[in-house]
Coordinates of C-alpha atoms and ligand atoms in Angstrom, one line a residue:
X20 CA -14.3 30.5 12.7
X21 CA -17.3 31.0 10.4
X22 CA -19.8 28.3 10.6
X23 CA -21.9 28.9 7.5
X24 CA -21.0 27.4 4.2
X25 CA -19.0 30.0 2.2
X26 CA -19.4 29.7 -1.5
X27 CA -16.2 28.4 -2.9
X28 CA -15.4 29.7 -6.4
X29 CA -15.4 27.0 -9.0
X30 CA -11.9 25.9 -9.8
X31 CA -12.3 27.4 -13.3
X32 CA -12.3 30.8 -11.7
X33 CA -8.9 30.3 -10.3
X34 CA -5.6 31.0 -11.8
X35 CA -4.4 27.4 -11.6
X36 CA -5.0 24.4 -13.8
X37 CA -8.6 23.2 -13.7
X38 CA -8.8 20.5 -11.1
X39 CA -11.0 17.5 -11.8
X40 CA -13.7 17.0 -9.2
X41 CA -12.2 13.8 -7.7
X42 CA -8.8 15.3 -6.9
X43 CA -10.0 16.8 -3.6
X44 CA -13.5 15.3 -3.3
X45 CA -14.9 14.2 0.1
X46 CA -16.6 10.9 -0.7
X47 CA -19.1 9.3 1.7
X48 CA -19.4 5.6 1.7
X49 CA -23.0 4.4 1.8
X50 CA -23.5 0.8 2.8
X51 CA -27.0 0.4 1.3
X52 CA -28.1 -2.4 3.7
X53 CA -27.5 -0.2 6.7
X54 CA -28.0 3.4 5.6
X55 CA -31.7 4.0 5.6
X56 CA -34.7 1.7 5.1
X57 CA -37.6 3.3 3.3
X58 CA -39.9 0.2 3.0
X59 CA -39.8 -0.9 6.6
X60 CA -38.4 -4.4 6.0
X61 CA -35.4 -4.0 8.2
X62 CA -32.9 -3.7 5.4
X63 CA -31.7 -0.4 3.8
X64 CA -32.7 0.4 0.2
X65 CA -32.1 2.9 -2.6
X66 CA -35.2 4.9 -1.8
X67 CA -33.8 5.2 1.7
X68 CA -30.7 6.7 0.2
X69 CA -32.7 9.2 -1.8
X70 CA -34.7 10.1 1.2
X71 CA -31.6 11.1 3.2
X72 CA -29.7 13.1 0.5
X73 CA -30.6 16.3 2.2
X74 CA -28.7 15.1 5.3
X75 CA -25.6 14.3 3.1
X76 CA -25.9 17.7 1.4
X77 CA -26.1 19.4 4.9
X78 CA -22.9 17.4 5.8
X79 CA -21.3 18.9 2.7
X80 CA -19.9 15.8 1.0
X81 CA -19.0 16.0 -2.7
X82 CA -19.9 12.4 -3.6
X83 CA -21.3 9.1 -2.4
X84 CA -19.9 5.7 -3.1
X85 CA -22.5 2.9 -2.7
X86 CA -21.5 -0.7 -1.9
X87 CA -23.2 -3.1 -4.2
X88 CA -26.9 -3.1 -4.6
X89 CA -27.1 -5.4 -7.6
X90 CA -29.0 -8.7 -7.9
X91 CA -27.3 -11.1 -5.5
X92 CA -28.1 -14.0 -3.3
X93 CA -26.3 -11.9 -0.6
X94 CA -23.9 -14.6 0.6
X95 CA -21.3 -11.8 1.0
X96 CA -23.6 -8.9 1.5
X97 CA -23.9 -8.1 -2.2
X98 CA -20.2 -8.6 -3.2
X99 CA -21.5 -11.8 -4.9
X100 CA -23.2 -10.4 -8.0
X101 CA -25.7 -12.5 -10.0
X102 CA -26.5 -9.7 -12.5
X103 CA -24.5 -6.6 -12.8
X104 CA -27.2 -4.7 -14.7
X105 CA -30.1 -5.4 -12.2
X106 CA -30.9 -4.0 -8.8
X107 CA -31.6 -6.6 -6.1
X108 CA -35.3 -6.4 -5.1
X109 CA -34.2 -6.0 -1.5
X110 CA -32.7 -2.6 -2.5
X111 CA -35.3 -1.6 -5.0
X112 CA -35.5 -1.3 -8.8
X113 CA -33.4 0.1 -11.6
X114 CA -35.9 2.9 -11.7
X115 CA -35.1 3.6 -8.0
X116 CA -31.4 3.7 -8.9
X117 CA -32.1 6.2 -11.7
X118 CA -34.1 8.3 -9.3
X119 CA -31.4 8.2 -6.7
X120 CA -28.7 9.2 -9.2
X121 CA -30.8 12.1 -10.5
X122 CA -31.7 13.3 -7.0
X123 CA -28.1 13.1 -5.9
X124 CA -27.0 15.2 -8.8
X125 CA -29.8 17.6 -8.1
X126 CA -28.4 18.0 -4.6
X127 CA -24.9 18.5 -6.0
X128 CA -23.7 15.1 -5.0
X129 CA -21.9 12.8 -7.4
X130 CA -22.5 9.0 -7.4
X131 CA -19.8 6.3 -7.4
X132 CA -20.9 2.7 -7.7
X133 CA -19.1 -0.5 -6.7
X134 CA -17.9 -2.8 -9.4
X135 CA -17.0 -6.4 -8.5
X136 CA -14.8 -7.8 -11.4
X137 CA -12.8 -10.5 -9.6
X138 CA -15.7 -12.9 -9.1
X139 CA -19.3 -13.3 -9.8
X140 CA -21.9 -15.0 -7.7
X141 CA -22.3 -18.7 -8.2
X142 CA -25.9 -17.9 -9.2
X143 CA -24.7 -15.7 -12.1
X144 CA -25.9 -17.1 -15.4
X145 CA -22.4 -17.6 -16.6
X146 CA -21.4 -19.8 -13.7
X147 CA -24.5 -21.8 -14.0
X148 CA -23.8 -22.3 -17.7
X149 CA -20.2 -23.3 -16.8
X150 CA -21.4 -26.0 -14.4
X151 CA -23.8 -27.4 -17.0
X152 CA -21.4 -27.3 -19.9
X153 CA -18.6 -29.4 -18.5
X154 CA -14.8 -29.5 -18.8
X155 CA -13.0 -27.8 -21.7
X156 CA -16.1 -25.7 -22.7
X157 CA -16.0 -22.0 -23.6
X158 CA -18.4 -21.5 -20.6
X159 CA -15.9 -22.9 -18.2
X160 CA -13.1 -20.8 -19.8
X161 CA -14.7 -17.7 -18.3
X162 CA -13.8 -18.9 -14.8
X163 CA -10.8 -20.8 -13.4
X164 CA -11.7 -24.5 -13.6
X165 CA -8.8 -27.0 -13.2
X166 CA -8.3 -30.7 -12.7
X167 CA -7.4 -31.8 -9.2
X168 CA -4.2 -33.4 -8.1
X169 CA -3.9 -36.9 -6.7
X170 CA -4.7 -40.2 -8.4
X171 CA -8.4 -39.4 -8.8
X172 CA -8.2 -35.6 -8.9
X173 CA -9.3 -35.6 -5.3
X174 CA -6.8 -32.9 -4.2
X175 CA -7.2 -29.3 -5.0
X176 CA -5.0 -28.0 -8.0
X177 CA -2.7 -26.1 -5.6
X178 CA -2.3 -24.7 -2.1
X179 CA -4.0 -21.4 -2.5
X180 CA -6.2 -20.2 0.4
X181 CA -9.4 -18.3 0.5
X182 CA -9.3 -14.8 2.2
X183 CA -12.3 -15.9 4.2
X184 CA -10.5 -19.1 5.5
X185 CA -10.2 -22.6 4.1
X186 CA -9.0 -23.6 0.7
X187 CA -9.6 -21.5 -2.4
X188 CA -10.8 -24.4 -4.6
X189 CA -14.1 -26.3 -4.6
X190 CA -14.8 -29.5 -6.5
X191 CA -17.9 -29.7 -8.7
X192 CA -20.1 -32.7 -9.4
X193 CA -20.3 -33.2 -13.2
X194 CA -23.6 -33.7 -15.0
X195 CA -23.1 -37.5 -14.9
X196 CA -22.9 -37.4 -11.1
X197 CA -19.2 -38.0 -10.8
X198 CA -16.8 -35.8 -8.9
X199 CA -15.2 -33.5 -11.5
X200 CA -13.1 -30.4 -11.9
X201 CA -12.3 -27.8 -9.2
X202 CA -13.1 -24.0 -9.5
X203 CA -11.2 -21.2 -7.9
X204 CA -12.7 -18.8 -5.4
X205 CA -10.4 -16.4 -3.5
X206 CA -13.4 -15.6 -1.3
X207 CA -16.5 -17.7 -0.5
X208 CA -17.4 -20.8 -2.4
X209 CA -20.4 -18.7 -3.7
X210 CA -17.9 -16.3 -5.4
X211 CA -16.2 -18.1 -8.3
X212 CA -13.2 -16.1 -9.7
X213 CA -13.5 -14.9 -13.3
X214 CA -10.8 -15.6 -15.8
X215 CA -9.4 -12.2 -16.9
X216 CA -7.4 -13.9 -19.7
X217 CA -10.7 -14.5 -21.4
X218 CA -11.6 -11.8 -23.9
X219 CA -15.4 -12.4 -23.4
X220 CA -14.9 -11.4 -19.7
X221 CA -13.1 -8.3 -20.7
X222 CA -15.7 -7.2 -23.2
X223 CA -18.5 -7.9 -20.7
X224 CA -17.0 -5.6 -18.1
X225 CA -16.4 -2.8 -20.7
X226 CA -20.1 -3.1 -21.4
X227 CA -21.1 -3.1 -17.7
X228 CA -19.0 0.1 -17.3
X229 CA -20.9 1.7 -20.1
X230 CA -24.2 0.5 -18.8
X231 CA -23.7 2.5 -15.5
X232 CA -21.9 5.4 -17.1
X233 CA -24.9 5.8 -19.5
X234 CA -27.1 5.9 -16.4
X235 CA -25.1 8.9 -15.2
X236 CA -22.8 7.5 -12.5
X237 CA -19.6 9.5 -11.8
X238 CA -17.3 6.6 -11.1
X239 CA -16.5 3.1 -9.8
X240 CA -15.0 1.7 -6.7
X241 CA -13.2 -1.4 -8.0
X242 CA -13.4 -4.3 -5.6
X243 CA -10.3 -6.5 -5.1
X244 CA -8.6 -4.5 -7.9
X245 CA -5.3 -6.3 -7.3
X246 CA -6.7 -9.8 -7.6
X247 CA -7.9 -10.2 -11.2
X248 CA -4.8 -11.8 -12.8
X249 CA -3.6 -15.2 -11.7
X250 CA -0.2 -16.7 -12.6
X251 CA -0.5 -19.1 -15.5
X252 CA -0.3 -22.8 -14.5
X253 CA -1.6 -22.0 -11.0
X254 CA 1.8 -22.4 -9.2
X255 CA 1.7 -23.1 -5.4
X256 CA 2.1 -20.1 -3.2
X257 CA 5.5 -20.2 -1.5
X258 CA 4.4 -19.9 2.1
X259 CA 7.9 -20.6 3.3
X260 CA 9.0 -17.2 2.1
X261 CA 6.1 -15.4 3.5
X262 CA 6.0 -13.9 7.0
X263 CA 9.8 -13.6 7.0
X264 CA 9.9 -9.8 7.0
X265 CA 11.6 -8.6 10.1
X266 CA 11.7 -4.9 9.4
X267 CA 8.4 -3.5 10.7
X268 CA 8.4 -0.6 8.4
X269 CA 5.3 0.4 6.4
X270 CA 6.3 -1.7 3.5
X271 CA 6.6 -4.8 5.6
X272 CA 3.8 -6.8 4.1
X273 CA 4.7 -10.5 4.4
X274 CA 3.1 -11.3 1.1
X275 CA 5.7 -9.2 -0.8
X276 CA 9.4 -10.0 -1.2
X277 CA 11.1 -7.7 1.4
X278 CA 14.0 -6.9 -1.0
X279 CA 12.3 -6.5 -4.3
X280 CA 8.7 -5.7 -3.2
X281 CA 7.6 -8.2 -5.8
X282 CA 4.4 -10.1 -4.8
X283 CA 5.0 -13.6 -3.3
X284 CA 1.4 -14.5 -3.9
X285 CA 0.7 -15.8 -7.4
X286 CA -2.8 -14.3 -7.5
X287 CA -2.3 -10.8 -6.1
X288 CA -0.9 -7.6 -7.6
X289 CA 0.4 -9.3 -10.8
X290 CA 1.8 -6.9 -13.3
X291 CA -0.6 -7.7 -16.0
X292 CA -3.6 -6.5 -13.9
X293 CA -2.7 -3.0 -15.0
X294 CA -3.7 -3.7 -18.6
X295 CA -7.2 -4.1 -17.5
X296 CA -7.3 -0.6 -15.9
X297 CA -5.6 1.0 -18.9
X298 CA -8.4 -0.5 -21.0
X299 CA -11.1 0.7 -18.6
X300 CA -9.6 4.2 -18.5
X301 CA -10.1 4.5 -22.2
X302 CA -13.8 3.7 -21.7
X303 CA -14.1 6.3 -18.9
X304 CA -12.3 8.9 -20.9
X305 CA -14.7 8.6 -23.7
X306 CA -17.4 10.1 -21.4
X307 CA -17.3 13.9 -20.9
X308 CA -18.3 14.1 -17.2
X309 CA -15.0 13.2 -15.7
X310 CA -15.9 9.8 -14.3
X311 CA -13.3 8.2 -12.0
X312 CA -12.2 4.9 -10.7
X313 CA -10.8 4.1 -7.2
X314 CA -9.0 0.9 -6.5
X315 CA -9.6 -1.3 -3.5
X316 CA -6.1 -2.8 -3.6
X317 CA -4.8 -4.0 -0.3
X318 CA -1.2 -3.7 -1.4
X319 CA 1.0 -2.5 1.5
X320 CA 4.2 -1.5 -0.2
X321 CA 3.1 2.0 -1.3
X322 CA 5.5 1.9 -4.2
X323 CA 3.4 -1.0 -5.6
X324 CA 0.0 0.5 -4.5
X325 CA 0.6 3.7 -6.3
X326 CA 1.2 1.8 -9.6
X327 CA -2.6 1.6 -9.8
X328 CA -2.8 5.4 -10.3
X329 CA -0.1 5.9 -12.9
X330 CA -1.1 8.1 -15.8
X331 CA -3.7 6.3 -17.9
X332 CA -4.8 3.9 -15.1
X333 CA -7.1 4.5 -12.2
X334 CA -7.7 8.0 -10.6
X335 CA -7.5 7.0 -7.0
X336 CA -6.5 4.1 -4.8
X337 CA -7.5 3.7 -1.1
X338 CA -4.7 4.4 1.3
X339 CA -5.0 1.4 3.7
X340 CA -1.5 2.1 5.1
X341 CA -2.9 5.3 6.4
X342 CA -6.0 3.5 7.7
X343 CA -3.9 0.9 9.5
X344 CA -1.5 3.4 11.1
X345 CA -4.0 3.8 13.9
X346 CA -3.7 6.5 16.5
X347 CA 0.1 6.7 16.6
X348 CA 2.1 9.7 15.6
X349 CA 5.1 7.8 14.3
X350 CA 3.1 5.5 12.1
X351 CA 0.9 8.3 10.8
X352 CA 4.0 10.4 10.0
X353 CA 5.5 7.4 8.1
X354 CA 2.3 6.8 6.2
X355 CA 1.8 10.4 5.3
X356 CA 5.4 10.9 4.2
X357 CA 5.5 7.8 2.1
X358 CA 2.1 8.6 0.6
X359 CA 3.2 12.0 -0.6
X360 CA 6.5 10.6 -1.8
X361 CA 4.9 7.8 -3.8
X362 CA 1.9 9.8 -5.0
X363 CA 4.4 12.5 -6.2
X364 CA 6.3 9.9 -8.2
X365 CA 3.3 9.0 -10.3
X366 CA 1.6 12.4 -10.3
X367 CA -1.5 11.3 -8.5
X368 CA -3.4 12.9 -5.6
X369 CA -3.6 11.1 -2.3
X370 CA -6.7 9.6 -0.7
X371 CA -7.2 9.3 3.0
X372 CA -9.6 6.9 4.8
X373 CA -10.1 5.8 8.4
X374 CA -12.8 3.1 8.2
X375 CA -15.0 1.1 5.8
X376 CA -17.3 -1.8 5.8
X377 CA -14.4 -4.3 6.2
X378 CA -12.7 -2.8 9.2
X379 CA -13.4 -2.3 12.9
X380 CA -14.7 1.3 13.2
X381 CA -11.8 3.6 14.1
X382 CA -13.8 5.2 17.0
X383 CA -13.5 1.7 18.6
X384 CA -10.0 0.8 17.4
X385 CA -8.7 4.0 19.0
X386 CA -10.4 3.2 22.3
X387 CA -8.4 0.0 22.7
X388 CA -5.4 -0.1 25.1
X389 CA -3.2 -0.1 22.1
X390 CA -4.9 2.5 19.8
X391 CA -2.8 1.4 16.8
X392 CA -3.9 -2.2 17.0
X393 CA -5.9 -3.5 14.1
X394 CA -8.2 -6.4 15.1
X395 CA -10.2 -8.1 12.4
X396 CA -13.3 -7.9 14.6
X397 CA -14.3 -7.6 18.2
X398 CA -16.5 -9.9 20.3
X399 CA -17.9 -9.7 23.8
X400 CA -15.0 -12.0 24.9
X401 CA -12.3 -9.6 23.7
X402 CA -11.0 -6.4 25.3
X403 CA -13.8 -3.8 25.1
X404 CA -12.8 -0.4 23.7
X405 CA -13.3 2.7 25.9
X406 CA -16.0 4.4 23.8
X407 CA -15.4 7.9 25.2
X408 CA -11.7 7.8 24.7
X409 CA -12.1 6.3 21.2
X410 CA -14.6 9.0 20.2
X411 CA -12.4 11.8 21.5
X412 CA -9.6 10.5 19.4
X413 CA -11.8 9.9 16.4
X414 CA -12.8 13.6 16.5
X415 CA -9.1 14.6 16.4
X416 CA -8.4 12.0 13.7
X417 CA -11.1 13.6 11.5
X418 CA -9.3 16.9 11.8
X419 CA -6.1 15.3 10.6
X420 CA -7.7 13.3 7.8
X421 CA -9.8 16.2 6.5
X422 CA -6.9 18.6 6.8
X423 CA -4.7 16.6 4.5
X424 CA -4.7 17.7 0.8
X425 CA -6.2 15.1 -1.5
X426 CA -9.5 13.3 -1.4
X427 CA -11.0 12.0 1.8
X428 CA -13.4 9.1 2.4
X429 CA -15.9 9.0 5.2
X430 CA -17.6 5.7 6.1
X431 CA -21.3 6.2 7.0
X432 CA -21.6 6.8 10.7
X433 CA -18.1 8.3 11.1
X434 CA -19.8 11.6 11.1
X435 CA -21.8 10.5 14.1
X436 CA -18.8 9.1 15.9
X437 CA -20.4 5.6 15.8
X438 CA -18.5 2.8 17.6
X439 CA -18.3 -0.8 16.4
X440 CA -20.9 -3.2 17.8
X441 CA -18.4 -5.2 19.9
X442 CA -20.9 -7.6 21.6
X443 CA -22.9 -8.8 18.7
X444 CA -24.0 -12.4 19.5
X445 CA -22.9 -15.2 17.2
X446 CA -26.5 -16.0 16.3
X447 CA -26.8 -12.6 14.6
X448 CA -23.6 -12.8 12.6
X449 CA -23.9 -13.0 8.8
X450 CA -20.4 -12.5 7.4
X451 CA -19.1 -15.5 5.5
X452 CA -15.7 -14.8 7.1
X453 CA -17.2 -15.8 10.5
X454 CA -18.7 -19.1 9.1
X455 CA -15.7 -20.1 7.0
X456 CA -13.4 -19.8 10.0
X457 CA -15.9 -21.7 12.3
X458 CA -16.4 -18.6 14.3
X459 CA -12.7 -18.1 15.1
X460 CA -12.8 -14.8 13.2
X461 CA -15.7 -12.6 14.3
X462 CA -16.1 -11.1 10.9
X463 CA -17.2 -7.7 9.8
X464 CA -20.8 -7.4 10.9
X465 CA -19.9 -5.2 13.9
X466 CA -19.1 -2.2 11.6
X467 CA -22.2 -2.8 9.4
X468 CA -24.9 -2.0 11.9
X469 CA -27.9 0.0 10.6
X470 CA -27.5 3.7 11.2
X471 CA -29.4 5.5 14.0
X472 CA -31.4 8.4 12.6
X473 CA -33.9 9.2 15.4
X474 CA -33.2 8.4 19.1
X475 CA -36.8 7.7 20.1
X476 CA -38.1 5.7 17.2
X477 CA -38.1 1.9 16.7
X478 CA -34.8 0.8 15.3
X479 CA -33.6 4.4 16.1
X480 CA -35.4 5.6 13.0
X481 CA -33.5 3.3 10.6
X482 CA -36.6 1.9 9.1
X483 CA -39.6 3.9 8.1
X484 CA -43.0 2.2 7.4
X485 CA -43.7 1.9 3.7
X486 CA -46.4 4.4 2.6
X487 CA -47.8 2.3 -0.2
X488 CA -48.0 -1.4 -0.9
X489 CA -44.6 -2.2 0.5
X490 CA -44.0 -5.0 3.0
X491 CA -45.0 -2.9 6.0
X492 CA -47.5 -0.2 6.7
X493 CA -47.6 2.4 9.3
X494 CA -50.1 0.3 11.2
X495 CA -47.9 -2.7 11.1
X496 CA -44.8 -0.9 12.2
X497 CA -41.4 -1.8 10.9
X498 CA -39.4 -5.0 11.0
X499 CA -36.3 -5.5 13.2
X500 CA -33.1 -4.2 11.5
X501 CA -31.1 -6.9 9.8
X502 CA -28.4 -6.6 12.5
X503 CA -29.4 -5.4 16.0
X504 CA -28.2 -2.0 17.1
X505 CA -26.3 -1.5 20.3
X506 CA -27.9 0.7 23.0
X507 CA -25.1 3.2 22.7
X508 CA -26.4 4.2 19.2
X509 CA -29.4 6.0 20.8
X510 CA -27.5 8.9 22.1
X511 CA -25.6 9.2 18.9
X512 CA -28.6 9.3 16.6
X513 CA -28.6 11.9 13.8
X514 CA -31.5 13.8 15.4
X515 CA -29.4 14.2 18.5
X516 CA -26.5 15.7 16.6
X517 CA -27.7 17.7 13.5
X518 CA -27.8 21.3 14.6
X519 CA -26.4 20.5 18.0
X520 CA -23.4 22.6 18.8
X521 CA -20.4 20.4 19.9
X522 CA -21.7 17.2 18.2
X523 CA -19.5 15.0 16.0
X524 CA -21.8 15.7 13.1
X525 CA -21.4 19.5 13.5
X526 CA -17.7 19.1 13.8
X527 CA -17.6 17.2 10.5
X528 CA -19.9 19.7 8.9
X529 CA -17.7 22.6 10.0
X530 CA -14.5 20.8 8.8
X531 CA -16.0 20.2 5.4
X532 CA -17.1 23.9 5.2
X533 CA -13.8 25.3 6.0
X534 CA -12.0 22.7 3.9
X535 CA -14.0 23.9 0.9
X536 CA -13.7 27.6 1.9
X537 CA -9.9 27.5 2.1
X538 CA -9.5 24.9 -0.7
X539 CA -7.4 22.7 1.6
X540 CA -8.0 19.7 -0.6
X541 CA -5.8 21.1 -3.3
X542 CA -3.4 22.9 -1.0
X543 CA 0.3 22.3 -0.5
X544 CA 1.4 20.1 2.4
X545 CA 4.5 20.7 4.6
X546 CA 5.4 19.4 8.1
X547 CA 5.5 22.3 10.5
X548 CA 8.4 23.1 12.9
X549 CA 6.0 22.0 15.6
X550 CA 5.8 18.4 14.3
X551 CA 7.3 16.1 16.8
X552 CA 6.2 12.5 16.4
X553 CA 8.5 11.2 19.1
X554 CA 6.5 13.3 21.5
X555 CA 3.2 12.3 20.0
X556 CA 2.6 15.6 18.1
X557 CA 1.5 15.7 14.5
X558 CA 1.7 19.2 13.0
X559 CA 1.6 20.2 9.4
X560 CA 0.6 23.2 7.3
X561 CA -1.5 23.3 4.2
X562 CA -1.3 26.4 2.0
X563 CA -3.8 27.2 -0.6
X564 CA -4.7 30.1 -2.8
X565 CA -2.1 32.5 -3.9
X566 CA -3.4 32.9 -7.5
X567 CA -5.4 35.5 -9.3
X568 CA -9.1 35.3 -10.1
X569 CA -9.4 34.5 -13.8
X570 CA -12.3 36.8 -14.4
X571 CA -11.4 39.9 -12.5
X572 CA -7.7 39.4 -12.1
X573 CA -8.0 40.2 -8.4
X574 CA -5.4 38.5 -6.3
X575 CA -6.5 35.5 -4.2
X576 CA -4.4 35.6 -1.1
X577 CA -2.5 32.6 0.0
X578 CA -3.8 31.1 3.2
X579 CA -2.1 28.7 5.5
X580 CA -3.8 26.4 8.0
X581 CA -1.7 24.7 10.7
X582 CA -3.2 21.3 11.6
X583 CA -2.0 20.0 14.9
X584 CA -3.0 16.9 16.8
X585 CA -1.8 15.8 20.2
X586 CA -1.6 12.0 20.4
X587 CA 0.4 12.0 23.6
X588 CA -1.0 11.8 27.2
X589 CA 0.1 15.3 28.2
X590 CA -0.9 18.8 26.9
X591 CA 1.5 20.3 24.4
X592 CA 2.3 23.9 23.5
X593 CA -0.1 25.4 21.0
X594 CA 1.5 27.7 18.4
X595 CA 0.4 31.4 18.4
X596 CA 0.0 33.8 15.6
X597 CA -3.3 32.6 14.2
X598 CA -6.4 34.6 13.5
X599 CA -8.9 31.9 13.8
X600 CA -9.0 28.5 15.4
X601 CA -11.2 25.4 15.3
X602 CA -10.8 22.6 17.8
X603 CA -11.9 18.9 17.9
X604 CA -13.5 19.5 21.3
X605 CA -15.2 22.5 23.0
X606 CA -12.4 25.1 23.3
X607 CA -12.5 25.0 27.1
X608 CA -11.7 21.3 26.9
X609 CA -9.3 21.3 24.1
X610 CA -7.1 24.2 25.3
X611 CA -5.8 24.2 28.9
X612 CA -3.5 27.0 30.0
X613 CA -2.9 27.8 26.4
X614 CA -1.8 24.3 25.6
X615 CA -3.5 21.6 23.5
X616 CA -5.0 18.8 25.6
X617 CA -4.3 15.2 25.0
X618 CA -6.1 13.5 22.2
X619 CA -7.3 16.8 20.8
X620 CA -6.6 18.6 17.5
X621 CA -6.7 22.1 16.1
X622 CA -6.9 23.9 12.8
X623 CA -5.2 27.3 13.1
X624 CA -5.6 29.8 10.3
X625 CA -2.2 31.5 10.2
X626 CA -2.1 35.1 9.0
Ligands
GLC9 C1 -13.7 -6.5 -0.9 C2 -15.0 -6.0 -0.2 C3 -15.4 -7.0 0.8 C4 -15.8 -8.3 0.1 C5 -14.6 -8.8 -0.7 C6 -15.0 -9.8 -1.7 O1 -12.7 -6.7 0.0 O2 -14.7 -4.8 0.3 O3 -16.5 -6.6 1.6 O4 -16.1 -9.3 1.0 O5 -14.0 -7.8 -1.5 O6 -15.8 -9.3 -2.7

């Protein structure tokens, strides 16, 4: 197949409805702490992102989504925001953000920023004011403050638990030194939940949206989008009804009623949360550059998850059912089928994702004895993934993900085939999830390791010495990265992969080129006659084109790509009748005696 980037006619030139950019966008998640460090202090920053935009342009992504870079005490790696309109000095300045946005646009890359509406940092001015103001004040009404139970209010208001372990309520000491009310935090104690019944909270977030839209951002990834509304009166969660689901289907989320799919948790996926997004949608629609919103809503029943992308609400929602299906043909088939079915019901495009900053990297998950298992983290005491097997499967999985119509997310480092750091010592761990569970849960640090850019440089080229009055100079060298990198990162460094035939990076680049060239992202999906999940074979076709050029009236031929992945242990027959083929591995390895090898995938252009 051709390896150079073919110019794809803009959608306006096609005889089909104009497609907004996000419908089929490939969006690359930048985790700013760990992407690139331009000032040598061991932590990534915005100027680091700007300095590597050429790499992202080479890769061929349409947009980047940046995890939070706002002012924050960093108790949850920036998901604890102290000021939504300021950049944390660790990451740079507002000017650096403006420059990054402008440079990305110059490179043809759109910019999506993270928005954290469920909670602020406890250092946010509003929370500090709430502590000072005392019970029944308008300042406390912006958060969830409640009296405790028990004779002296010594028990929390209800039995809700924090996602990071332990109770979800913390008692404050009032100004007179006495133990006082309790406040709700679904995450860390440093992340008090905002009260979305409060109009001031709603107005503040409309204003924050406008602040970043005015600076030119192209969208928002909405953190914990399903958590904003809590049931009035804070009723106990009925744990007795949870975990009773026996059917292991994809909708079997124990926090939802197995019959009605209504949420059993009084603070997740409440109906009224959708009001908020309909309101935000009006704000976004008042801007002319097609800004979008994508929901981070860990809602397993897909019929509930797709409610976030009904007309007039969000544009996209992350498909975690697909992410969690693992390397298993039956689960993937189920996830794909149900996603198309439910997306079709609301008229929204699908999104596909394999990893992010909260999950064990898929190149490692797929290297476990059970490649569909989903551990919350991996330590040196746990089963160690087989890195070669995991990477081989990850290459094939990229061909499935990027072959599917819709929008696809790439987590930084996926394109290098990076594994999880599975032996990170406890002393390096920083995730509050680790601390709040007394180390029982390893937490998410293993997927957040700084990227390797150059195999032979300190910190594998992650940090570059500041060239001016930054914290380091060329003579001083660079600080150690904020999390140590495993030795296996060296051979996977970007400078060992870019331009190197057969590398994971070149595979991704080629897939994105062809995806654009053939317009696969807006194509039509169908399972192929070769699809056979019982035998570990995924096979589907994507057909695109078939219209007429709007300007010249010339016909645009319909083209069909057959995507096939072999998840079994044996080779499987490869269909014939294609004019071009691309494989997840070198052809000699992927095709044996005309058959597709195990854990390999193919894109076949059928003529
Ligand atoms: C989301 C983020 C995660 C964070 C949590 C609390 O799940 O992705 O990293 O810890 O929200 O903000």
